Short mmCIF file of C-alpha atoms and ligand atoms in Angstrom, two decimals:
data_model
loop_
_atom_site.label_atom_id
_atom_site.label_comp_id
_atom_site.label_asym_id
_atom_site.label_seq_id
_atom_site.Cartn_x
_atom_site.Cartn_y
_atom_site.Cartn_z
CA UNK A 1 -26.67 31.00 6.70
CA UNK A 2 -25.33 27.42 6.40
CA UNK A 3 -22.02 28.22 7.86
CA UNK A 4 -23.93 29.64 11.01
CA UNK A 5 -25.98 26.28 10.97
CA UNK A 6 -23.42 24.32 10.91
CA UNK A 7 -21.11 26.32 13.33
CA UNK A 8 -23.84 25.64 15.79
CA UNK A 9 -23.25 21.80 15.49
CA UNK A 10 -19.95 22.15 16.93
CA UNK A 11 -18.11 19.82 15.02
CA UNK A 12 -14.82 18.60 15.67
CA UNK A 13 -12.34 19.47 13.04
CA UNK A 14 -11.70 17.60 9.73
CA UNK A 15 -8.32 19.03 9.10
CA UNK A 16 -6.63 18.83 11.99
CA UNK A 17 -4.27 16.19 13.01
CA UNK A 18 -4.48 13.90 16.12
CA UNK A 19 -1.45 15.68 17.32
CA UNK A 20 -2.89 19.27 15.93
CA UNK A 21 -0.81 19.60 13.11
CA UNK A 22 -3.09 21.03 10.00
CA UNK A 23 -3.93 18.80 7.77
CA UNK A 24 -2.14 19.15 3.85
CA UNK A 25 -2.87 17.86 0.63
CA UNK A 26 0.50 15.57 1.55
CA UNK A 27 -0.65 14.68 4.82
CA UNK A 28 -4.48 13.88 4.01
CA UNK A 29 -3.44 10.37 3.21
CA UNK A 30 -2.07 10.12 7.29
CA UNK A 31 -5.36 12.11 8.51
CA UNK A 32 -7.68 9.49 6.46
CA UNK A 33 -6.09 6.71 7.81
CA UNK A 34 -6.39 8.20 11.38
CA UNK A 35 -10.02 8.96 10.84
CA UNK A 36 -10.96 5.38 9.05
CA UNK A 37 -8.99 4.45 12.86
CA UNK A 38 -11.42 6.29 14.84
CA UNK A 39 -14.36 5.06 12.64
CA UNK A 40 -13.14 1.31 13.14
CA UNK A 41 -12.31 1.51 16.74
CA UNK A 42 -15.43 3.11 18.02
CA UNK A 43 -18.26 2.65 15.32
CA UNK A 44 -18.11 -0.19 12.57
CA UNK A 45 -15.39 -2.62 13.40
CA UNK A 46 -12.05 -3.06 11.83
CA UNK A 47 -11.84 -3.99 8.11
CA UNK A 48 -9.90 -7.59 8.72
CA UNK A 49 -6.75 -7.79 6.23
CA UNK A 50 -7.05 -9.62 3.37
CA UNK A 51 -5.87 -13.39 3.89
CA UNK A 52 -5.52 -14.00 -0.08
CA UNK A 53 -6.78 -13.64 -3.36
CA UNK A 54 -10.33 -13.30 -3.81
CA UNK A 55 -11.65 -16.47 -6.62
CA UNK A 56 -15.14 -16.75 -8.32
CA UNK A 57 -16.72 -19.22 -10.09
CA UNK A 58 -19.59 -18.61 -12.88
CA UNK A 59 -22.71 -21.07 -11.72
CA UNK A 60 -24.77 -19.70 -14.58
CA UNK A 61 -24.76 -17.23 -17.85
CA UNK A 62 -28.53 -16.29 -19.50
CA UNK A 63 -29.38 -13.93 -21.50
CA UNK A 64 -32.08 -10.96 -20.06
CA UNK A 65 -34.25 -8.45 -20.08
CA UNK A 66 -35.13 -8.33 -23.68
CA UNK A 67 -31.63 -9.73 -24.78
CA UNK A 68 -29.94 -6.34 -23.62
CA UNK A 69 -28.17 -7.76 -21.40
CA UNK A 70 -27.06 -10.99 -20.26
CA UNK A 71 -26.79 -11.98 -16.27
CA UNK A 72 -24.06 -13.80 -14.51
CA UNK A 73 -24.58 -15.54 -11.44
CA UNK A 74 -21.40 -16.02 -9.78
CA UNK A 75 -20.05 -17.34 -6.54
CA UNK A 76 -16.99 -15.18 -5.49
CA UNK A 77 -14.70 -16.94 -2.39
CA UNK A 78 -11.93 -15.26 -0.03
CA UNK A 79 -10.26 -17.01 2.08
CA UNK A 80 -10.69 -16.67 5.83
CA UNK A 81 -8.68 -16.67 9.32
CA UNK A 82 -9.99 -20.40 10.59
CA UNK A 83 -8.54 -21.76 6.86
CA UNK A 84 -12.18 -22.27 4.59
CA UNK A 85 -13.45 -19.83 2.26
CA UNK A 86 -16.72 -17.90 2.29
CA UNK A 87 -18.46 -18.19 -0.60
CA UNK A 88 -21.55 -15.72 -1.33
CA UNK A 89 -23.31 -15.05 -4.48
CA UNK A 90 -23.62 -12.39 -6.84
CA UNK A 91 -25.63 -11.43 -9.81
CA UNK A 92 -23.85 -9.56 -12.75
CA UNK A 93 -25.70 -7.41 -15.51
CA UNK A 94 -24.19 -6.91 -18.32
CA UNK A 95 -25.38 -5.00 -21.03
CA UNK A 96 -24.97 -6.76 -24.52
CA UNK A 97 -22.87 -3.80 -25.31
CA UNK A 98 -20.38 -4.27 -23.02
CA UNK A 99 -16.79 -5.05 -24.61
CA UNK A 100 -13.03 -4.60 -24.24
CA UNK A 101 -13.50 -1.52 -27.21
CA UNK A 102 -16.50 -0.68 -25.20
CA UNK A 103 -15.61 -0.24 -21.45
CA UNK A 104 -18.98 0.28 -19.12
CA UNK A 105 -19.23 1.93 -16.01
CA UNK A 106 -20.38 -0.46 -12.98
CA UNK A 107 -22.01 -0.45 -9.78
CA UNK A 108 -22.14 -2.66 -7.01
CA UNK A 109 -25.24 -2.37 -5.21
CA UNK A 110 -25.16 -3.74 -1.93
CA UNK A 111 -29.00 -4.94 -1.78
CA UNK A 112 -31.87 -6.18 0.33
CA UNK A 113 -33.33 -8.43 -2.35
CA UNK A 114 -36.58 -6.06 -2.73
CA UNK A 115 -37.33 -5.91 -6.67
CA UNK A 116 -38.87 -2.81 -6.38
CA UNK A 117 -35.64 -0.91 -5.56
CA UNK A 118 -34.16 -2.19 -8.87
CA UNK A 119 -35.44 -0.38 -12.03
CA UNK A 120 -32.73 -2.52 -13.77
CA UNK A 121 -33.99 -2.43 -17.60
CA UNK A 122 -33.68 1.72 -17.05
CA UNK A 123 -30.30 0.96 -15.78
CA UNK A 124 -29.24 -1.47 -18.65
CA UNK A 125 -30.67 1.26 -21.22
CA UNK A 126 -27.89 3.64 -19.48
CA UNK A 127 -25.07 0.87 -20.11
CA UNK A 128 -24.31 0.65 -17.02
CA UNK A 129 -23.18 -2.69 -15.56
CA UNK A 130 -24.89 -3.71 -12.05
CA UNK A 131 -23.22 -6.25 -9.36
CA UNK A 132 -26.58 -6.93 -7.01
CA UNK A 133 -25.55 -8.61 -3.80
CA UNK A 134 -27.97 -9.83 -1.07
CA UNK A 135 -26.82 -9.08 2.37
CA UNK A 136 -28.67 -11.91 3.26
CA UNK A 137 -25.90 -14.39 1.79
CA UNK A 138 -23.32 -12.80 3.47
CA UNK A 139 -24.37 -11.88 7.03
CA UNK A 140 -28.18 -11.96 8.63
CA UNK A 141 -29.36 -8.78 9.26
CA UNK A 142 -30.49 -9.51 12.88
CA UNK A 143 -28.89 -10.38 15.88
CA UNK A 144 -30.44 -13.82 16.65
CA UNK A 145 -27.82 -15.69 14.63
CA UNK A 146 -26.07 -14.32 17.18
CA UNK A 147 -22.98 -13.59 14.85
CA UNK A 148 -22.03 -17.59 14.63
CA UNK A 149 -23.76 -17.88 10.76
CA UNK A 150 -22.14 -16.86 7.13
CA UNK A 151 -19.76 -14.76 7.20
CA UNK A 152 -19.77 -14.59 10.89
CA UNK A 153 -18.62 -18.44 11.24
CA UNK A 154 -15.62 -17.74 9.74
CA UNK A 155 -14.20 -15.12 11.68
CA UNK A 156 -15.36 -15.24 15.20
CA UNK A 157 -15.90 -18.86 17.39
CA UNK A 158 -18.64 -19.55 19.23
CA UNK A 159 -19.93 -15.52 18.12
CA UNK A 160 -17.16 -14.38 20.36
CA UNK A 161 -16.06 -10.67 18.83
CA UNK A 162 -13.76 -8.53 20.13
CA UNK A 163 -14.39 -5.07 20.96
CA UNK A 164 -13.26 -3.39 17.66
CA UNK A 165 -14.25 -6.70 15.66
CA UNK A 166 -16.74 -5.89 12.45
CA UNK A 167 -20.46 -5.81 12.76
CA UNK A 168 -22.59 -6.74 10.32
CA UNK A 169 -22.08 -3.37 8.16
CA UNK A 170 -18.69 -4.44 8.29
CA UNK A 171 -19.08 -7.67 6.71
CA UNK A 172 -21.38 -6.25 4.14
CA UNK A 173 -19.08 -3.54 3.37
CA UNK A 174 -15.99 -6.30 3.04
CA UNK A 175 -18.06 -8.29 1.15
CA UNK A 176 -18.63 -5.59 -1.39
CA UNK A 177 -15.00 -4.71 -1.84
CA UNK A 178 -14.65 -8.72 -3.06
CA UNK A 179 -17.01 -8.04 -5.47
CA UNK A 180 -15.30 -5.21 -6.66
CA UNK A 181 -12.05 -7.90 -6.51
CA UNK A 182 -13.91 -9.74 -9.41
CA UNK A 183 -15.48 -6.34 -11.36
CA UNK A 184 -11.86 -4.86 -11.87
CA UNK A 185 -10.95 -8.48 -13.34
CA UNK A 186 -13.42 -7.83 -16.34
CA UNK A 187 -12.21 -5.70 -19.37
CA UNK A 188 -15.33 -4.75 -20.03
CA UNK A 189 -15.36 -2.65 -16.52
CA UNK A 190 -14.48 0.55 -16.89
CA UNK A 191 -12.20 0.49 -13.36
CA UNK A 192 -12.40 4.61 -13.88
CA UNK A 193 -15.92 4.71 -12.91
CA UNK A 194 -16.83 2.01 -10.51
CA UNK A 195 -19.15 2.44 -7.49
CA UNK A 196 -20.90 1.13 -4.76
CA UNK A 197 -24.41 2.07 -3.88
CA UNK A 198 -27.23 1.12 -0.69
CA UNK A 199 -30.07 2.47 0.85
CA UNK A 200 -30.45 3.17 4.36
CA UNK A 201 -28.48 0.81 6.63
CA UNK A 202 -27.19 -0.15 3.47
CA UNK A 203 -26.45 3.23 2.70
CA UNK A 204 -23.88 3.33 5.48
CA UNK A 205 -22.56 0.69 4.37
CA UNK A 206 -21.64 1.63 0.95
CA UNK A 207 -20.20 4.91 2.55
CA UNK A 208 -17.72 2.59 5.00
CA UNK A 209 -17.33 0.17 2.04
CA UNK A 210 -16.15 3.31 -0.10
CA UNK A 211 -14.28 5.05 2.86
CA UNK A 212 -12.03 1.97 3.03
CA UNK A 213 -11.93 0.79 -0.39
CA UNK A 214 -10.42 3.53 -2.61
CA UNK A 215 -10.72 1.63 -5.56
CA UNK A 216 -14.34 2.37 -5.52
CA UNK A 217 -14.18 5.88 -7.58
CA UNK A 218 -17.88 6.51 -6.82
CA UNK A 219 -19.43 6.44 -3.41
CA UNK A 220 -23.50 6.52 -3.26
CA UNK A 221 -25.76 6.79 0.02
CA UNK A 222 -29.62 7.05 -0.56
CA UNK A 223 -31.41 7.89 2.96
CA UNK A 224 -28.28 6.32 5.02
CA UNK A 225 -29.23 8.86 8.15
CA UNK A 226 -28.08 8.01 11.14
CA UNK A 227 -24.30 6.78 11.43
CA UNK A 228 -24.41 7.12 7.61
CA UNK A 229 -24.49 10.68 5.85
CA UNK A 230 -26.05 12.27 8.59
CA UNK A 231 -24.57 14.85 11.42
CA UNK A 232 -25.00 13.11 14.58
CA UNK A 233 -24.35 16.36 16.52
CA UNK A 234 -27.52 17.82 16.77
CA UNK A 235 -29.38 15.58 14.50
CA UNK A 236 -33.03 15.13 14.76
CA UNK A 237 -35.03 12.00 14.23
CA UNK A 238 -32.91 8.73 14.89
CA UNK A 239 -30.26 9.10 17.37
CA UNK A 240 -27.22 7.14 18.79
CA UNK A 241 -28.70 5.48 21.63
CA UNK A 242 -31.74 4.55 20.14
CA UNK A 243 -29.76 2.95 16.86
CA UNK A 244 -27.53 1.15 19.69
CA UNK A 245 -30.78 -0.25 20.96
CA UNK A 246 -31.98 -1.57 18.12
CA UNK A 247 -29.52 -2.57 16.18
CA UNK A 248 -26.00 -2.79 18.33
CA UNK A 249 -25.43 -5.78 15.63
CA UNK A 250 -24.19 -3.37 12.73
CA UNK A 251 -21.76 -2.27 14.69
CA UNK A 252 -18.29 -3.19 16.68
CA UNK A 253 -18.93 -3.96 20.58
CA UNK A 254 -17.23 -0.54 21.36
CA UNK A 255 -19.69 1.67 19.74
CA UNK A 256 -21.62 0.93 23.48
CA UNK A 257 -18.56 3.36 24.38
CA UNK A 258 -19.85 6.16 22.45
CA UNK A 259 -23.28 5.42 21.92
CA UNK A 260 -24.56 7.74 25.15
CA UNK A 261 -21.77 10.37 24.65
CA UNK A 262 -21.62 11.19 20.53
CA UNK A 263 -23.55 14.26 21.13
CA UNK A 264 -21.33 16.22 23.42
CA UNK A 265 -18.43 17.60 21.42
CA UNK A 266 -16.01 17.57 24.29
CA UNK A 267 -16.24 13.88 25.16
CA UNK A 268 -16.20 12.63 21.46
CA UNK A 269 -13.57 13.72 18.65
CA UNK A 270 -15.47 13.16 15.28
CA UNK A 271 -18.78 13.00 13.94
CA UNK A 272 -20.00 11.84 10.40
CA UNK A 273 -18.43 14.17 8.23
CA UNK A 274 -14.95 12.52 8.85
CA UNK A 275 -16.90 9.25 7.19
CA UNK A 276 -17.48 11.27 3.82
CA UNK A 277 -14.43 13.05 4.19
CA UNK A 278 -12.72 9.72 4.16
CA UNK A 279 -14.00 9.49 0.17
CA UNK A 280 -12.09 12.17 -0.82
CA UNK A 281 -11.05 13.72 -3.51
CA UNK A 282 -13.21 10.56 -5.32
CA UNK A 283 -16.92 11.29 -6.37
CA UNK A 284 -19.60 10.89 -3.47
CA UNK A 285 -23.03 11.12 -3.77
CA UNK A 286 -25.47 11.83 -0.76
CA UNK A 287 -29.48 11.79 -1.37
CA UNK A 288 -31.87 12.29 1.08
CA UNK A 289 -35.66 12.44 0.61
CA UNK A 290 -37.91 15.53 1.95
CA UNK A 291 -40.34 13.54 4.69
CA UNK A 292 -37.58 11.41 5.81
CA UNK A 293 -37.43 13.23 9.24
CA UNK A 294 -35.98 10.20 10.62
CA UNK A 295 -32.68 9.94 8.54
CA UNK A 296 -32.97 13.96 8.49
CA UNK A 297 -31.99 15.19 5.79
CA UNK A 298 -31.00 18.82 7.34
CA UNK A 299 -28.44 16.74 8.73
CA UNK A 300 -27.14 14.98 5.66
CA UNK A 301 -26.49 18.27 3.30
CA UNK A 302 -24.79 20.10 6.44
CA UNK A 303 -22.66 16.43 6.35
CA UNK A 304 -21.57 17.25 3.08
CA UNK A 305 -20.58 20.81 3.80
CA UNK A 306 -18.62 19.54 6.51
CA UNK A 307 -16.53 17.43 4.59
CA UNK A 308 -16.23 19.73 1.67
CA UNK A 309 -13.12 20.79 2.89
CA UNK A 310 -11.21 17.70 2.21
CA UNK A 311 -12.00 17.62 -1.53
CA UNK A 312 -10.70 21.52 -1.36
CA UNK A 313 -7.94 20.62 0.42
CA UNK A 314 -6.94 19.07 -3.15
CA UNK A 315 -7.82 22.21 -5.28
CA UNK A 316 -11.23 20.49 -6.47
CA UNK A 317 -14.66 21.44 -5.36
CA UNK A 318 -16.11 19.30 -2.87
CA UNK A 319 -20.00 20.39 -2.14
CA UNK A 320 -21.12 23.30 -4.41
CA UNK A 321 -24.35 24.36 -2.80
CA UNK A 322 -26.19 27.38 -2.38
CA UNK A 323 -26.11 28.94 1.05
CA UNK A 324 -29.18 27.84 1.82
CA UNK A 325 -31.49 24.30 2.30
CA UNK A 326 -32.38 22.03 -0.01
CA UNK A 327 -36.19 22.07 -0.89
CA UNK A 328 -37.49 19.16 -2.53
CA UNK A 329 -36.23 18.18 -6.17
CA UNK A 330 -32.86 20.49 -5.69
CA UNK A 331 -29.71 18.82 -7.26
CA UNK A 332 -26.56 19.89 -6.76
CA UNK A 333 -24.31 18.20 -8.65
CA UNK A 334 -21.26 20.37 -10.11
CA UNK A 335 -18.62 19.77 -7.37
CA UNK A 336 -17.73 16.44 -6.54
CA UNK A 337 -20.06 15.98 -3.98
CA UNK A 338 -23.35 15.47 -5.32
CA UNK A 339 -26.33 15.94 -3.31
CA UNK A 340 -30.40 15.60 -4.14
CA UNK A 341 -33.37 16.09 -2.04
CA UNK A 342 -36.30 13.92 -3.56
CA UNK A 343 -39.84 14.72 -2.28
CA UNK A 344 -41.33 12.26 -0.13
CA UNK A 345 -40.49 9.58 2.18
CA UNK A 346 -38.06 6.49 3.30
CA UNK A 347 -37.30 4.62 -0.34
CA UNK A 348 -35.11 3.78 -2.84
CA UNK A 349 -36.76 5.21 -5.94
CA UNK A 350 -36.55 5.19 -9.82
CA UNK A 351 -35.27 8.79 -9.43
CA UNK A 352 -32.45 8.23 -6.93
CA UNK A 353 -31.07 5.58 -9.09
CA UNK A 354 -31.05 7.64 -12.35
CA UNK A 355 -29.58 10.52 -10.47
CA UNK A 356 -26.83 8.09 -9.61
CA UNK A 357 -26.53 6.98 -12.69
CA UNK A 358 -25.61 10.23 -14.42
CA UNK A 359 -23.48 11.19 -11.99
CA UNK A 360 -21.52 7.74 -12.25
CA UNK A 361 -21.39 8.58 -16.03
CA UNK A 362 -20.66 12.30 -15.95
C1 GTR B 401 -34.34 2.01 10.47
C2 GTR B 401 -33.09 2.46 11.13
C3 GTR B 401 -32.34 3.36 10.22
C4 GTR B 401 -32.29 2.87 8.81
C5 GTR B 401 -33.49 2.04 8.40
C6 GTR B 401 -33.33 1.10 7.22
O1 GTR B 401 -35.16 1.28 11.29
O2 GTR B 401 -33.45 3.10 12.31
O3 GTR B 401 -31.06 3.63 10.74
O4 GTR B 401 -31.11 2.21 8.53
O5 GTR B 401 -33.93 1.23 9.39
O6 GTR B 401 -32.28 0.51 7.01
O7 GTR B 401 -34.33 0.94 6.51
#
């Protein structure tokens, strides 16, 4: 049943080479950087090289929540093309228990600032060690700073971008990888089991943050939808044009290119799975919530049994999944694609995060 559904999308094909060669397990490394091309050309912007070493400075050490933990604010700086740093801030949990002896999983969770999307003392209790960063501090998530503030200021003059220059899940996504930069310089980060984690636009941009950074080991999208975990092909609720509309700003200038011809299969030569795919053979982790028909979460599990392939392609399970939906409160988590379908709506809830959380510790 779910290979007929998803024949029907007509996807183009993971496995296959520009050229048509089939895609190896020696060769995957070629096809991911030829689909993280595609992906920066025509939908998020190019990842900008690195100019430099990525510094940080601690502004302030308390202890927290019940003295289980103890939070670092830090400022972490990379340098930029027009000479100055960018500095952003960052706040590090850091469960008391956290040691050399005594590595901790971490997350960095690329965040709106919203308190209620943060159960952190559950978190703590897990020992798990939580980078929060405000996308707010990094890049405006609007258009009417018309790409000339934060981040933006450093990179492009007078908001000038060119065609395949980041949007603003770009820069959230780059920022994230810095933070990761200071994370792996811990010892008491376990860099085995380090992930990055958003909801909804956010969402897609911890999948492009993963699909580029493969030092992240765990990938985590909670309602990401469209351009995030979701088939575009086909999909129902939000759809390329109208996300253009509304919010051209995430994205590079060329995604106007694609934006009214996605959905036909002959004029356009990938779809979303080739962003999950790009995670493989690490461990990604979709969730998508029952009422969110505007995400659509049909779309999201057939995502990951697109991309399944790629995991196999290394003689590990990608998606295990029965061959049928999801109905609300299914979990499939034995492969290396995990997947849940929460009941109700558009959210970032205690439950996503504690699914994440065993998966990140599994
Ligand atoms: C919606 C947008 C979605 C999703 C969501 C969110 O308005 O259409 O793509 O990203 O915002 O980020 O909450």
């Amino acid at each position: 049943m779910i290979n007929e559904m998803l024949e029907e999308r007509k996807l183009p094909s993971l496995l296959v080479m520009n050229d048509g060669r089939a895609v190896t397990r020696d060769i995957f490394a070629e096809r991911r950087a030829e689909m993280l091309a595609i992906l920066s050309d025509k939908v998020y912007g190019k990842m900008p090289a690195s100019l430099g070493e990525t510094t940080w400075e601690e502004v302030s050490c308390e202890s927290n929540i019940r003295g289980l933990a103890q939070t670092r604010k830090i400022n972490i700086s990379f340098p930029t093309p027009y000479g100055e740093s960018f500095t952003f801030p960052v706040s590090v949990t850091i469960p008391n228990s956290a040691s050399a002896d005594n590595k901790l999983p971490a997350l960095v969770f690329i965040s709106f600032g919203y308190l209620k999307y943060y159960p952190i003392e559950e978190i703590l209790e897990q020992n798990v060690i939580v980078a929060e960063i405000q996308i707010s501090d990094i890049a405006p998530d609007s258009s009417q700073d018309e790409f000339k503030e934060k981040m933006s200021r450093h990179y492009f003059t007078d908001g000038q971008r060119e065609p395949d220059s980041f949007g603003k899940i770009g820069m959230w996504a780059y920022a994230a990888s810095r933070v990761l930069d200071y994370l792996l310089s811990l010892d008491c980060v376990d860099a085995d089991r380090v992930g990055v984690m958003g909801h909804s636009r956010l969402g897609k941009t911890a999948l492009w943050a993963g699909a580029n950074d493969e030092r992240f080991t765990h990938i985590f999208s909670n309602d990401s939808g469209c351009c995030g975990a979701a088939i575009t092909r086909g999909k129902e609720g939000e759809k390329i044009p109208r996300i253009y509309l509304k919010f051209s700003y995430w994205f590079c200038k060329n995604f106007s290119e694609i934006s009214s011809s996605v959905e036909d299969s002959e004029s356009t030569y990938f779809d979303q799975h080739f962003l999950l795919a790009c995670c493989a053979p690490r461990k990604l982790y979709v969730a998508s919530a029952a009422e969110d028909t505007w995400a659509d979460p049909v779309s999201e599990y057939l995502c990951c049994v697109a991309a399944s392939p790629a995991w196999e392609l290394f003689g590990i399970d990608g998606f295990v999944h029965p061959d049928n939906l999801p109905e609300a409160w299914d979990r499939f988590a034995d492969g290396n694609i995990g997947y849940h379908l929460r009941p109700d709506g558009h959210f970032l809830s205690r439950h996503d995060w504690m699914r994440f959380i065993d998966f990140l510790k599994k």
